[in-house]
Structures are given as structure tokens and as C-alpha cells.
Short mmCIF file of C-alpha atoms and ligand atoms in Angstrom, two decimals:
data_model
loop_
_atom_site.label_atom_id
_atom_site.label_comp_id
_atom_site.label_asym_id
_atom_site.label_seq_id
_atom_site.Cartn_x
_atom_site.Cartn_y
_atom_site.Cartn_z
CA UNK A 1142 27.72 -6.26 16.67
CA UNK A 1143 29.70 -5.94 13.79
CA UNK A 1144 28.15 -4.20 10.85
CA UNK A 1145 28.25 -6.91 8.11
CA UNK A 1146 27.24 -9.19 10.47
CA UNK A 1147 24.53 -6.77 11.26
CA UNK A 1148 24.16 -6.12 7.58
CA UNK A 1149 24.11 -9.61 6.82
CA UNK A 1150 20.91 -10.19 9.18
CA UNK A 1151 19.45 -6.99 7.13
CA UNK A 1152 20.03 -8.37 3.52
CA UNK A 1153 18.62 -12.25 5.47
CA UNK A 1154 15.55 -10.25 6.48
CA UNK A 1155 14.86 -8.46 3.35
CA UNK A 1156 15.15 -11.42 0.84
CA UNK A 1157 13.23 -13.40 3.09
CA UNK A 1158 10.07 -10.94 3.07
CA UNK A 1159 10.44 -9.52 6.02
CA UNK A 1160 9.35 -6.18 6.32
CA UNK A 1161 12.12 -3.66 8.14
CA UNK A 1162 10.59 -1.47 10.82
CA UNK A 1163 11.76 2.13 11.70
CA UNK A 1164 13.56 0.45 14.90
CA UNK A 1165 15.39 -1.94 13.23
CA UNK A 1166 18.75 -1.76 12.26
CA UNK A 1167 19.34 -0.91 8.97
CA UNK A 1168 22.24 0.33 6.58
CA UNK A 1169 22.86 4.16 6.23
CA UNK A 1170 22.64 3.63 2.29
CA UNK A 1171 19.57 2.14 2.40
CA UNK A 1172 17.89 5.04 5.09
CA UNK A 1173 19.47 7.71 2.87
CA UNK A 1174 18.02 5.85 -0.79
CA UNK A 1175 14.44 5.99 0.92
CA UNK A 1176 14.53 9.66 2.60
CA UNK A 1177 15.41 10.38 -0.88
CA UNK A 1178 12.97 8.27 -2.51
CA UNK A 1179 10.00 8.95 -0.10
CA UNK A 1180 10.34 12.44 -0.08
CA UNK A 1181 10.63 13.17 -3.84
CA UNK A 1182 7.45 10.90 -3.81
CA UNK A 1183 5.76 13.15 -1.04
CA UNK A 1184 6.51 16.50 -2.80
CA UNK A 1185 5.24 15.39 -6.38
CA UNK A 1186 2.06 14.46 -4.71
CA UNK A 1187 1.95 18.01 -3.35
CA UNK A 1188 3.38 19.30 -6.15
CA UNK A 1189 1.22 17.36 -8.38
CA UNK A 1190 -1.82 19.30 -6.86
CA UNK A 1191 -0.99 22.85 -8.75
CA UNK A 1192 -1.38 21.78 -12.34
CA UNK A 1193 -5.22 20.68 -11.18
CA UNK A 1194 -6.05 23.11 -8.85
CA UNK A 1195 -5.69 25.07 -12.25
CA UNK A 1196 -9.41 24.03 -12.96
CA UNK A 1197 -11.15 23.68 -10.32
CA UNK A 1198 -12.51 27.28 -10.54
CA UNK A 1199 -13.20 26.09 -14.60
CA UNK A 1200 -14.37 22.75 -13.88
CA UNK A 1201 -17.63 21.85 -17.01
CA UNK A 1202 -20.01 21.00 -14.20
CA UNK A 1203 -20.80 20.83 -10.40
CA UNK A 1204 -20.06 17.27 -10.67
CA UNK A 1205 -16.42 17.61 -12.41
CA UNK A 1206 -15.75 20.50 -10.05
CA UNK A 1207 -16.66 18.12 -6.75
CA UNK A 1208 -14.70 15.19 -8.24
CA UNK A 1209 -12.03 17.11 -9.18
CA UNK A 1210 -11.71 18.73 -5.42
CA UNK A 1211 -11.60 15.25 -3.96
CA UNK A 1212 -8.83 14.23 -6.13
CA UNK A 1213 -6.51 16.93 -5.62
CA UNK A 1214 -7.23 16.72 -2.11
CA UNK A 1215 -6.80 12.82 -1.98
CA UNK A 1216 -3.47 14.16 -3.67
CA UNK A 1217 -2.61 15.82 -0.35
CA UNK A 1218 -3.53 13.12 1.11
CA UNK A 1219 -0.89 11.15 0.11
CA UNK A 1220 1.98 13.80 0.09
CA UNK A 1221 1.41 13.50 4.26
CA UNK A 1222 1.00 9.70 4.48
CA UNK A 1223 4.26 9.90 2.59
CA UNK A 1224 5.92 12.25 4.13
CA UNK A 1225 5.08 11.11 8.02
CA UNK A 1226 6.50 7.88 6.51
CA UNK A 1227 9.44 9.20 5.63
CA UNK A 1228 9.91 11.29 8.86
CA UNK A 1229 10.36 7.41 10.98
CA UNK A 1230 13.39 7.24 8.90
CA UNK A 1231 14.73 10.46 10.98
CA UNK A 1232 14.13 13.06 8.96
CA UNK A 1233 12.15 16.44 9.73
CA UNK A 1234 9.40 17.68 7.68
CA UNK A 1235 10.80 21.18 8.20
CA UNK A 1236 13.94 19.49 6.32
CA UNK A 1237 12.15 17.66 3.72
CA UNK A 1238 10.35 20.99 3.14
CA UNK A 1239 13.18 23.14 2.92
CA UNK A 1240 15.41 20.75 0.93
CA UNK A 1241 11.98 20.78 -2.07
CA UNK A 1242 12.39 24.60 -1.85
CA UNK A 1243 16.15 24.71 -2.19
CA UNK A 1244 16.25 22.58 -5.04
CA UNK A 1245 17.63 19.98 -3.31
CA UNK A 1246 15.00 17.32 -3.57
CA UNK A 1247 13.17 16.90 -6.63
CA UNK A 1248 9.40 16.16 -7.46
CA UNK A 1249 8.12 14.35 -10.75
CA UNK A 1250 8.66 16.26 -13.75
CA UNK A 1251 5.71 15.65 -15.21
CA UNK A 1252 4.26 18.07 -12.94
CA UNK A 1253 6.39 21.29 -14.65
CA UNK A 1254 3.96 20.87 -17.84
CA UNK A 1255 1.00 23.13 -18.34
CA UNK A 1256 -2.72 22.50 -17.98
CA UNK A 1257 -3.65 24.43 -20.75
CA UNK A 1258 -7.21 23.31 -21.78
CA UNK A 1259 -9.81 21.06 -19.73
CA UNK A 1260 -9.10 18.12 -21.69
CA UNK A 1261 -5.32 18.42 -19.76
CA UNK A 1262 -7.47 17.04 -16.71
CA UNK A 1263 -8.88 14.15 -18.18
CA UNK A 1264 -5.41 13.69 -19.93
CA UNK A 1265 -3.63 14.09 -16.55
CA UNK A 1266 -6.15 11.44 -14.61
CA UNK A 1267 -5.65 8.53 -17.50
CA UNK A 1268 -1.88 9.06 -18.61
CA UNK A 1269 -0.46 10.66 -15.37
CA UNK A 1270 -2.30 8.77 -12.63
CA UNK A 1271 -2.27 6.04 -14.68
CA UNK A 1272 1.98 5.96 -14.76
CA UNK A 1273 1.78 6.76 -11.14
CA UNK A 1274 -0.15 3.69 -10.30
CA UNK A 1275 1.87 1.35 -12.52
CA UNK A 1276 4.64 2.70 -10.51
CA UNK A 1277 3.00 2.59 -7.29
CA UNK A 1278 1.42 -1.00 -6.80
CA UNK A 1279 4.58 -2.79 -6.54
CA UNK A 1280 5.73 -0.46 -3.98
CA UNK A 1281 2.97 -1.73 -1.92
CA UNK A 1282 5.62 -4.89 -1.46
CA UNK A 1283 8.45 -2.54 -0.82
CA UNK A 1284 10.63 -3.93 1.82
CA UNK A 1285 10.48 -0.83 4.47
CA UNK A 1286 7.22 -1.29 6.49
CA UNK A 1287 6.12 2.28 7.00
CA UNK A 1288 6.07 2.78 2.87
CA UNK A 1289 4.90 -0.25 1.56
CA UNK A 1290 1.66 0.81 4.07
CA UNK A 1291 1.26 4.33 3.00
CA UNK A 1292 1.46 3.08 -0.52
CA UNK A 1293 -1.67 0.45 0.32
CA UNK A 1294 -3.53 2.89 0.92
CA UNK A 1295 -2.34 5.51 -1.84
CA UNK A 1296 -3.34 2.59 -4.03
CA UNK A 1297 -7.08 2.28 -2.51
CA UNK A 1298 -7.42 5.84 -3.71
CA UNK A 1299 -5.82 6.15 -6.92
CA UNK A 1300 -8.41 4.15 -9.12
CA UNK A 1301 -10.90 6.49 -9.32
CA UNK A 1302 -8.18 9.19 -10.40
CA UNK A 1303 -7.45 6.96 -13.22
CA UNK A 1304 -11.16 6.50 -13.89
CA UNK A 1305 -12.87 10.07 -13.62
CA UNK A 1306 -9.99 11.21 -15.50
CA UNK A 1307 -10.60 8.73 -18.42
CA UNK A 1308 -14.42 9.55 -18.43
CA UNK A 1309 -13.63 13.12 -18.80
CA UNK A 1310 -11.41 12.09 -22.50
CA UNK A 1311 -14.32 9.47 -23.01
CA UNK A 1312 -16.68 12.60 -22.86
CA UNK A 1313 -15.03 14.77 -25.10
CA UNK A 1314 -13.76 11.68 -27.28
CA UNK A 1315 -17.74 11.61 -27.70
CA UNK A 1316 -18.49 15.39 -28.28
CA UNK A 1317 -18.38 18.33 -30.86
CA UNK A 1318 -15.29 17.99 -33.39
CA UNK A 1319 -13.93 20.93 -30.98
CA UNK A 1320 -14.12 18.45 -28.13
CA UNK A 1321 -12.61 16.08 -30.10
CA UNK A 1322 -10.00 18.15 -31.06
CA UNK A 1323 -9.57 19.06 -27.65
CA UNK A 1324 -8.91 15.33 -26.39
CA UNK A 1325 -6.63 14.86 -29.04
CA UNK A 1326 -4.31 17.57 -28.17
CA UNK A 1327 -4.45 16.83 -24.41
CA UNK A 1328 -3.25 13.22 -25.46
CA UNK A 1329 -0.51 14.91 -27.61
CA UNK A 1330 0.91 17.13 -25.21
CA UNK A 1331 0.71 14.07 -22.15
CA UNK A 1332 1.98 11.29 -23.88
CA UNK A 1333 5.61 11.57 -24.17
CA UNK A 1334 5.88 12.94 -20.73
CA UNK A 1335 4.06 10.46 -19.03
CA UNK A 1336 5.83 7.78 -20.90
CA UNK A 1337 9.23 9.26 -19.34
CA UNK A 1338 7.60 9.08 -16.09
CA UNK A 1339 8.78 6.32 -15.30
CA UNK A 1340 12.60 7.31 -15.10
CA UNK A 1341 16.08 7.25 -17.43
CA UNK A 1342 16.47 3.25 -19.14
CA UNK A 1343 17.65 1.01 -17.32
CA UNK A 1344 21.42 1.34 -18.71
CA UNK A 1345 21.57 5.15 -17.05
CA UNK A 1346 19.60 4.27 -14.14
CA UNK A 1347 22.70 2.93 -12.11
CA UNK A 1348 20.87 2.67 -8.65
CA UNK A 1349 18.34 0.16 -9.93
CA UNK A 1350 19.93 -2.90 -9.17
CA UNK A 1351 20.65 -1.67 -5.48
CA UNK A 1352 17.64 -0.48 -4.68
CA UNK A 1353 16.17 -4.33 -6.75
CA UNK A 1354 18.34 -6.23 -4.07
CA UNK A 1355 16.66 -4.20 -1.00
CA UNK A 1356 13.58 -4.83 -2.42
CA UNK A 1357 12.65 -1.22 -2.51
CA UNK A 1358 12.30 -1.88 -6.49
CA UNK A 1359 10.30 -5.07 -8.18
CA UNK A 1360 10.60 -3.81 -11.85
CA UNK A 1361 13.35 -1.95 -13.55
CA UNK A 1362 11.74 1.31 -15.56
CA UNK A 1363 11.71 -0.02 -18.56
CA UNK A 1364 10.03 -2.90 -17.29
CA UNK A 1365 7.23 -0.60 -16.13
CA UNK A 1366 6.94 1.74 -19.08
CA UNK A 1367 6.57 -1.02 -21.91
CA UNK A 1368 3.66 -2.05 -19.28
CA UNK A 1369 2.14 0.97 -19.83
CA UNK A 1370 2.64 1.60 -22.79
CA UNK A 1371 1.02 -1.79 -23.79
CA UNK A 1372 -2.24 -0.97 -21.89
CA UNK A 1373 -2.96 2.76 -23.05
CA UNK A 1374 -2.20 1.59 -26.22
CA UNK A 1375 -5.57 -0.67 -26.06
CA UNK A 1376 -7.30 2.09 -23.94
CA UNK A 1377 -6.81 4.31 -26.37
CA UNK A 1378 -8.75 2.78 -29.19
CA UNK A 1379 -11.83 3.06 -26.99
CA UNK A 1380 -11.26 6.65 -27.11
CA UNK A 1381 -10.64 6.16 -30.76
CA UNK A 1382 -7.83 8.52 -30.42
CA UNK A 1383 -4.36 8.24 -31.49
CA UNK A 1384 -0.96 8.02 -29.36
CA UNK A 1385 1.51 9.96 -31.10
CA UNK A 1386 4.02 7.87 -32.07
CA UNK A 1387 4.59 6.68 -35.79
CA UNK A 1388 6.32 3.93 -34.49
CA UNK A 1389 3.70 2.66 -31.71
CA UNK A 1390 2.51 -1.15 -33.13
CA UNK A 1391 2.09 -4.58 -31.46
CA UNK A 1392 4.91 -6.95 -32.12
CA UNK A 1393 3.28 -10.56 -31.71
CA UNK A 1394 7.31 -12.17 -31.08
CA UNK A 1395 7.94 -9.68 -28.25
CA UNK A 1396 4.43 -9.92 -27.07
CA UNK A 1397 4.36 -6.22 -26.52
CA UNK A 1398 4.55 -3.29 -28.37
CA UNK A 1399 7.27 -1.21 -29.91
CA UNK A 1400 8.05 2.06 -29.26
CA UNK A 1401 9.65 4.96 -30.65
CA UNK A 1402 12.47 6.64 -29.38
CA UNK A 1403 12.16 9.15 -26.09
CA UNK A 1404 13.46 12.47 -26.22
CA UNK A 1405 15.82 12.05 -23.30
CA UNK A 1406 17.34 15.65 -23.71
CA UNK A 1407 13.66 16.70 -22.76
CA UNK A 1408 13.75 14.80 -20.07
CA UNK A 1409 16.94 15.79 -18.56
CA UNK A 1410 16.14 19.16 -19.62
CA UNK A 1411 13.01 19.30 -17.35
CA UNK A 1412 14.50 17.41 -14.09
CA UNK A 1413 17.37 20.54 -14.24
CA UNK A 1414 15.13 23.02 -14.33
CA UNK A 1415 14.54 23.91 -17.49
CA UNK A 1416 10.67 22.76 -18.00
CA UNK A 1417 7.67 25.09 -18.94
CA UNK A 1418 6.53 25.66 -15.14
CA UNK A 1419 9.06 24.82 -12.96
CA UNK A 1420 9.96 28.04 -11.78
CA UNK A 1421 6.21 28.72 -11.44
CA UNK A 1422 5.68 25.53 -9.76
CA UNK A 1423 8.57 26.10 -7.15
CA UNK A 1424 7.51 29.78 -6.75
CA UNK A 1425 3.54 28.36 -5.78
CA UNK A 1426 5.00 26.00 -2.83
CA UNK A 1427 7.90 28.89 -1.26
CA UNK A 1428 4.80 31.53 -1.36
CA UNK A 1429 2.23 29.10 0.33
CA UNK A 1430 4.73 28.03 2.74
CA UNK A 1431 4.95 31.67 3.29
CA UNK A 1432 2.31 32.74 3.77
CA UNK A 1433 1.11 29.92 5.51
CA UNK A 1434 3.79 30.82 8.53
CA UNK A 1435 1.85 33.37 10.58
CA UNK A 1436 -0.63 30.64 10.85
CA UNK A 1437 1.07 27.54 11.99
CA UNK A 1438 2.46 30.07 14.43
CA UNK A 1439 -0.75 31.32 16.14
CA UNK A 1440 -2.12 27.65 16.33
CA UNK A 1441 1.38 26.78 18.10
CA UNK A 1442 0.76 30.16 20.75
CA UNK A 1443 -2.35 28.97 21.38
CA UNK A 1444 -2.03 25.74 21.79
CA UNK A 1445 0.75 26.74 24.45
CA UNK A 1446 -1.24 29.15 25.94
CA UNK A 1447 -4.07 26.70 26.37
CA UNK A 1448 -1.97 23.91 27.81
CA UNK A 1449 -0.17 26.35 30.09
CA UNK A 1450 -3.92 27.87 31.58
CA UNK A 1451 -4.52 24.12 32.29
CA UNK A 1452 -1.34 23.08 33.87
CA UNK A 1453 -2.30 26.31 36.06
CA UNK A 1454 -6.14 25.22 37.01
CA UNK A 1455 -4.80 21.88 38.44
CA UNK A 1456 -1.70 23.44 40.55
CA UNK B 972 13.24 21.66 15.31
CA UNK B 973 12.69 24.95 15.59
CA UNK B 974 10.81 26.53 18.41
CA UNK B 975 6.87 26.50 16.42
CA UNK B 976 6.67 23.42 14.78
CA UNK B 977 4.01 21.78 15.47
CA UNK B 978 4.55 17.97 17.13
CA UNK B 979 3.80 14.61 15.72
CA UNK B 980 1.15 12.44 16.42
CA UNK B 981 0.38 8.93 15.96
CA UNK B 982 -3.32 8.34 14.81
CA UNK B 983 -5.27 5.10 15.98
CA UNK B 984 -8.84 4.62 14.12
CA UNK B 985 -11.61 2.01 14.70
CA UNK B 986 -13.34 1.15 11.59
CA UNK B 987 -16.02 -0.21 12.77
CA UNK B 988 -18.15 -0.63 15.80
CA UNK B 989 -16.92 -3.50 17.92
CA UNK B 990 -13.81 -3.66 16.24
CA UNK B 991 -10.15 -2.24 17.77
CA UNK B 992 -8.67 1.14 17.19
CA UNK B 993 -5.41 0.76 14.55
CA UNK B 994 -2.52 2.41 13.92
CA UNK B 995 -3.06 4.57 10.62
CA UNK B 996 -0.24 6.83 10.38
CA UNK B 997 0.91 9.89 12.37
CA UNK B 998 0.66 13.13 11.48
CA UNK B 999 1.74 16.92 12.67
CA UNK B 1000 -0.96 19.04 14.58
CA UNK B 1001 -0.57 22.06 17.09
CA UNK B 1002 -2.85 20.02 19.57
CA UNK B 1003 -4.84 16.97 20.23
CA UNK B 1004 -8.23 19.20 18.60
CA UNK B 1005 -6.33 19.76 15.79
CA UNK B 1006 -4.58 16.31 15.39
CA UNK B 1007 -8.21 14.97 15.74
CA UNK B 1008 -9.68 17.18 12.79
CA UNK B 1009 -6.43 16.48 10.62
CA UNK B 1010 -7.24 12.69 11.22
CA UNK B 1011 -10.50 12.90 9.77
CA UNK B 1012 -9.04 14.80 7.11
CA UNK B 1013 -6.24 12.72 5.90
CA UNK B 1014 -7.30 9.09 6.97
CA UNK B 1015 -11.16 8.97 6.89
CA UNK B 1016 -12.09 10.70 4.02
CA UNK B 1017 -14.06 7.71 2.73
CA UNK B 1018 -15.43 6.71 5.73
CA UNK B 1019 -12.69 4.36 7.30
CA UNK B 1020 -13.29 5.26 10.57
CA UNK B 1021 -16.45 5.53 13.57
CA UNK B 1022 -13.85 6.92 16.58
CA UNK B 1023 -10.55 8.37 16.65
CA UNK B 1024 -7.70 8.53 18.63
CA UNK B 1025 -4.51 10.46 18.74
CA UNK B 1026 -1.46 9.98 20.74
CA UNK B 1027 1.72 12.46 20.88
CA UNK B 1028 4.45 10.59 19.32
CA UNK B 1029 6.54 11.25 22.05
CA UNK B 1030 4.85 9.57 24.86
CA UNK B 1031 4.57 5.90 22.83
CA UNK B 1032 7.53 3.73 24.38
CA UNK B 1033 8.48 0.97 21.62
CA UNK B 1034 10.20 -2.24 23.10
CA UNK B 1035 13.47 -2.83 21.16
CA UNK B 1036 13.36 -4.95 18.07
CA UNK B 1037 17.34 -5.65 18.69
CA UNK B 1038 16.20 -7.07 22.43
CA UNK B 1039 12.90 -9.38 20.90
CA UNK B 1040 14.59 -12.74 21.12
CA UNK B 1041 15.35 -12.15 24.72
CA UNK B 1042 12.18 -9.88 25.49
CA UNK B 1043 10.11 -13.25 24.36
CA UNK B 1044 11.96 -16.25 25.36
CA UNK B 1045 9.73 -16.76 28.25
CA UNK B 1046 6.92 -18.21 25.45
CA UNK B 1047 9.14 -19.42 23.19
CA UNK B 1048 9.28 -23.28 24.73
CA UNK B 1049 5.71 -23.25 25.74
CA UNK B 1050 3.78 -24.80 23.04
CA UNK B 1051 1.19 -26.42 25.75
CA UNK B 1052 -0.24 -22.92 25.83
CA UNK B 1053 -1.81 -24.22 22.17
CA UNK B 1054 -4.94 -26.45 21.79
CA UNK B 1055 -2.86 -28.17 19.65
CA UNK B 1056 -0.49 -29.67 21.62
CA UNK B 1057 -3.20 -31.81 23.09
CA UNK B 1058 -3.28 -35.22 21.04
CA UNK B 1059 -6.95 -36.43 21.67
CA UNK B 1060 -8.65 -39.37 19.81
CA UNK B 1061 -10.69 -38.77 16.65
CA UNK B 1062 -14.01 -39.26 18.31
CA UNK B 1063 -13.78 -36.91 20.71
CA UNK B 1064 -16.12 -34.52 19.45
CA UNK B 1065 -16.86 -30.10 19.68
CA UNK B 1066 -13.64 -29.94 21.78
FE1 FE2 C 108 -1.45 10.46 -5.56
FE1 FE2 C 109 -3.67 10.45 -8.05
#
């Protein structure tokens, strides 16, 4: 078949809800815009795990320390349903692996701050996990099958991230004037870089309106950040903190609130390298992947070795 | 793929007693132990699941979605299979 018939049939499929399977045929822009997608997606998650593992040795309490193991390892979680998602779309994990440690693929930013004080974690679980699921529940509806299901499920399990996270700042918000002081600067330091979470603006974001039409994309980014900008801003007053930004305050014609400018030389600063941790960060996954090696290899001899001593008892 | 990666398997768990075993995900173990334990791991850890199995990727065979129209013409004109195709009068009753 010709390929804009066969792409025709695609683009029919797509903006008719159909979900497209690994089998099915499907343009090489579109597999390439996912591998690249799904994988950056899979490696923040994993990524995302060594700014919290931080604290787990210097979590408050048994119960912070068991809550805050099952959310980093919910975190890994979701790295592998994303990443044996992306794999039907051809792609190895050794590939995916080695393209994160080559610098090829890239993971969230966010995830090249530092966790400096406890109050980073609560911070981290409102602001960070809260971007990620404003992010994440349209992609639920994304229009490749194997995705939109790994992100159902991701979904199930962020909530309580969100949650336990905001309990921890509600805590504090609550505490000592040191506590207090230690929310607020957890919620200065988060802020900004969760609000650019969400990607460049729409005018330098020039694959948005592709990836719209495939339906891989509901919202543009901007779309998404004013939404969460509009909810912390009312979570926040529970805390009875403040979001620093002069210029944060409802606008009753726009219906949302406005914003102050984003530092976009940050931004671009941090995706090329330049952040507080990303060396660090990079450095943590090489040496685990490492070190890890040996491993993987003597469960592969021996699962060999087993299968071959079997194969033997029934000739 | 080099020579010690481990393969891929496709998980199937049953939720709950009586119900079927479903397709969860897939995932990369040395062998079927180990693909078992990793399923517990990644897909049950709030208890989604009473049995699991695994399956190595490589021995599922997938019909082809390009041959479906052809693959399931032989139901396609037999709408008699359906209850509904029946047209009974309105006192017939628990049929
Ligand atoms: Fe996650
Ligand atoms: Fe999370």
C-alpha cells in the first residue's frame, strides 16, 4: 500500500479514537516522537528516584521513612512500565539505557536540583509530583495503546505522592518557626522549577502542534502550567505559605491567575547541562549500571546453566 | 542484543479469584523465577493480583492487525449469532 494512503488510514484512526497498537502500521515520525518521548519519561522516573533516596536514611520518623521507600520505589515502578512500553515501539532497553548515559536522551530537569533540607521532600511530593500528574492524566488518552496504559496505572499511584508529600509541608507549615522557615524555603527553591516543568511556551515549543494532531498531546504547556499554577496557588494558602512571585494574583477577566515572568535562560541552562546536580545525577545512574553488570551477568549464567541441566535430564 | 541481556517477558495477572489472568505489561528477567518475583514487584505492589503468570515474549504469536478484515470476515455477516436478531412479541416473557 502506498504510504499516504497508509498514512491516511493512520491520521483516520487516530482522530477517530482509536488507539494504535505496536503491530499496526504507523509513521516513522510518529515511532521516533514517542521512543523519544517515552524514554525521556522512563529515565526521569528513574532519575527522579536520586534526589529522594537522599532521605530516606534521614527520614523524621519510621512512618516518613516507610512512605517515603514506597514512593521512590513506586518511582521505579513506573520508569519500567514506561520503558517496556517504549521497547514495543522497537527499541532496546540496552539502547534507551545507553543513549540516558551518553547524553543523548534527556530526563526532567527538575531532577538536577538539590534536596537540601527535609522540607525538599514534602516540597518535591506537592510541587513536583504535583506538575507530573497535571502532565500525566491526559496522557492516559494518548493515542498509542501501550502508553496511554502504562500511564493509567502511573496515575493510580501518583496521588498519594502528591498527598504524603503535602502532609509533610502541612506538618512543618504547623511546627516551630524553624519548621516554618524550613517549608518556606523548600517552596522557594521548588517553585520556579516546577513551574518550568512543564516545557518552553508554546511559541518555542515547535513540535506541539504535531504531536496535538497525533493525539500524543491534549494541552499545549502553557495550557498545563497556568493549570497548575491556578491550583497551588489555592493550596498554598492552606499552608499559609507564600509562592514567590510578586506578580502571582487572580485576574477575575482571565479567570485564572497571572504570572510573572520565567527565567528561561535557567531553564535552558539546566536541560544543557549546566544545573546544580546534573553531573552528579548522570554520574549515580553510569556507576549503578556499573556496578550492577557482574550481576545481571551471573543471573544470565545461571539461568543458562539451569536450562541447559534440564534440556539434559529429558534427552 | 548483546550476548547477557536478559529476555522479555509478558506478565498476565488475575486480580481476583474467579476472574481471568490479564495482560499487565512485560518486563526483562533472567528466567521465569525471576520474571515471577519482578512481577510482584512492579505490578502488584498494592495488591492487584492473587496468581501470576509469565510468558517469554518470544513465544506469543500475534495475528496481523493489517490481515483483521480478512482474518474475521467469516462473522462479519452473521448477525443471527445475536439474541437480538430474533424479533419476538412483547409478551413473551424471561427469554
Ligand atoms: Fe512517577
Ligand atoms: Fe511520583
Amino acid at each position: 500500500m502506498a504510504e499516504e494512503h497508509l498514512e491516511r488510514i493512520f491520521q483516520d484512526k487516530i482522530d477517530e479514537e482509536i488507539r494504535i497498537e505496536p503491530k499496526d502500521w504507523m509513521p516513522d515520525a510518529y515511532r521516533k516522537t514517542l521512543i523519544r518521548q517515552m524514554s525521556q519519561h522512563a529515565h526521569s522516573e528513574i532519575v527522579g528516584m536520586l534526589p529522594e533516596g537522599n532521605w530516606i536514611t534521614r527520614a523524621p520518623s519510621l512512618r516518613r521513612k516507610a512512605t517515603l521507600i514506597a514512593k521512590v520505589q513506586d518511582e521505579a515502578g513506573h520508569g519500567l512500565y514506561l520503558y517496556s512500553a517504549a521497547e514495543t515501539l522497537g527499541i532496546t532497553r540496552e539502547e534507551m539505557i545507553a543513549q540516558l548515559h551518553s547524553g543523548k536522551a534527556k530526563y526532567s530537569s527538575i531532577f538536577n536540583y538539590p534536596t537540601l533540607t527535609w522540607a525538599d521532600i514534602g516540597a518535591i511530593g506537592w510541587l513536583v509530583d504535583g506538575a507530573a500528574i497535571m502532565n500525566q492524566v491526559p496522557l492516559c488518552r494518548a493515542s498509542y495503546g501501550p502508553y496511554a496504559r502504562a500511564m493509567i496505572r502511573i496515575c493510580k499511584e501518583e496521588s498519594f505522592h502528591q498527598r504524603q508529600g503535602f502532609e509533610i509541608l502541612l506538618t512543618l507549615s504547623r511546627g516551630s518557626e524553624a519548621q516554618k522557615r524550613m517549608c518556606q524555603d523548600a517552596i522557594n527553591r521548588w517553585w520556579w522549577p516546577a513551574v518550568m516543568m512543564f516545557g518552553p511556551s508554546d511559541e518555542s515549543s515547535p513540535h506541539t502542534a504535531q504531536s496535538m494532531q497525533w493525539r500524543i498531546k491534549r494541552f499545549t504547556n502553557d495550557e498545563l502550567r497556568q493549570k497548575f499554577i491556578d491550583v497551588c496557588a489555592e493550596q498554598c494558602t492552606i499552608l499559609g505559605m507564600t509562592i514567590p512571585d510578586a506578580e502571582l494574583k487572580w485576574n477575575p477577566e482571565k479567570n485564572h491567575y497571572d504570572f510573572g515572568p520565567i527565567n528561561w535562560e535557567e531553564f535552558w541552562n539546566v536541560v544543557n547541562g549546566h544545573g546544580p546536580c546534573n553531573k552528579e545525577r548522570l554520574d549515580a545512574r553510569i556507576k549503578a549500571d556499573a556496578e550492577g553488570a557482574w550481576v545481571r551477568q551471573a543471573a544470565f549464567e545461571y539461568a543458562n546453566k539451569k536450562k541447559e541441566k534440564e534440556q539434559r535430564k529429558v534427552a | 542484543m548483546s550476548s547477557n541481556d536478559w529476555p522479555l517477558w509478558e506478565v498476565f495477572i488475575r486480580s481476583k479469584q474467579g476472574l481471568d489472568h490479564k495482560h499487565a505489561g512485560s518486563l526483562h528477567a533472567a528466567d521465569a523465577q525471576m520474571a515471577i518475583e519482578n512481577a510482584r514487584d512492579v505490578y502488584t505492589r498494592r495488591m492487584e493480583g492473587v496468581s501470576i503468570w509469565v510468558v517469554e515474549s518470544k513465544n506469543i504469536h500475534a495475528s496481523n492487525p493489517s490481515e483483521g478484515p480478512s482474518l474475521y470476515d467469516p462473522a462479519n455477516d452473521k448477525i443471527y449469532r445475536h439474541p437480538t436478531f430474533y424479533k419476538l412479541p412483547e409478551e413473551l416473557k424471561n427469554m
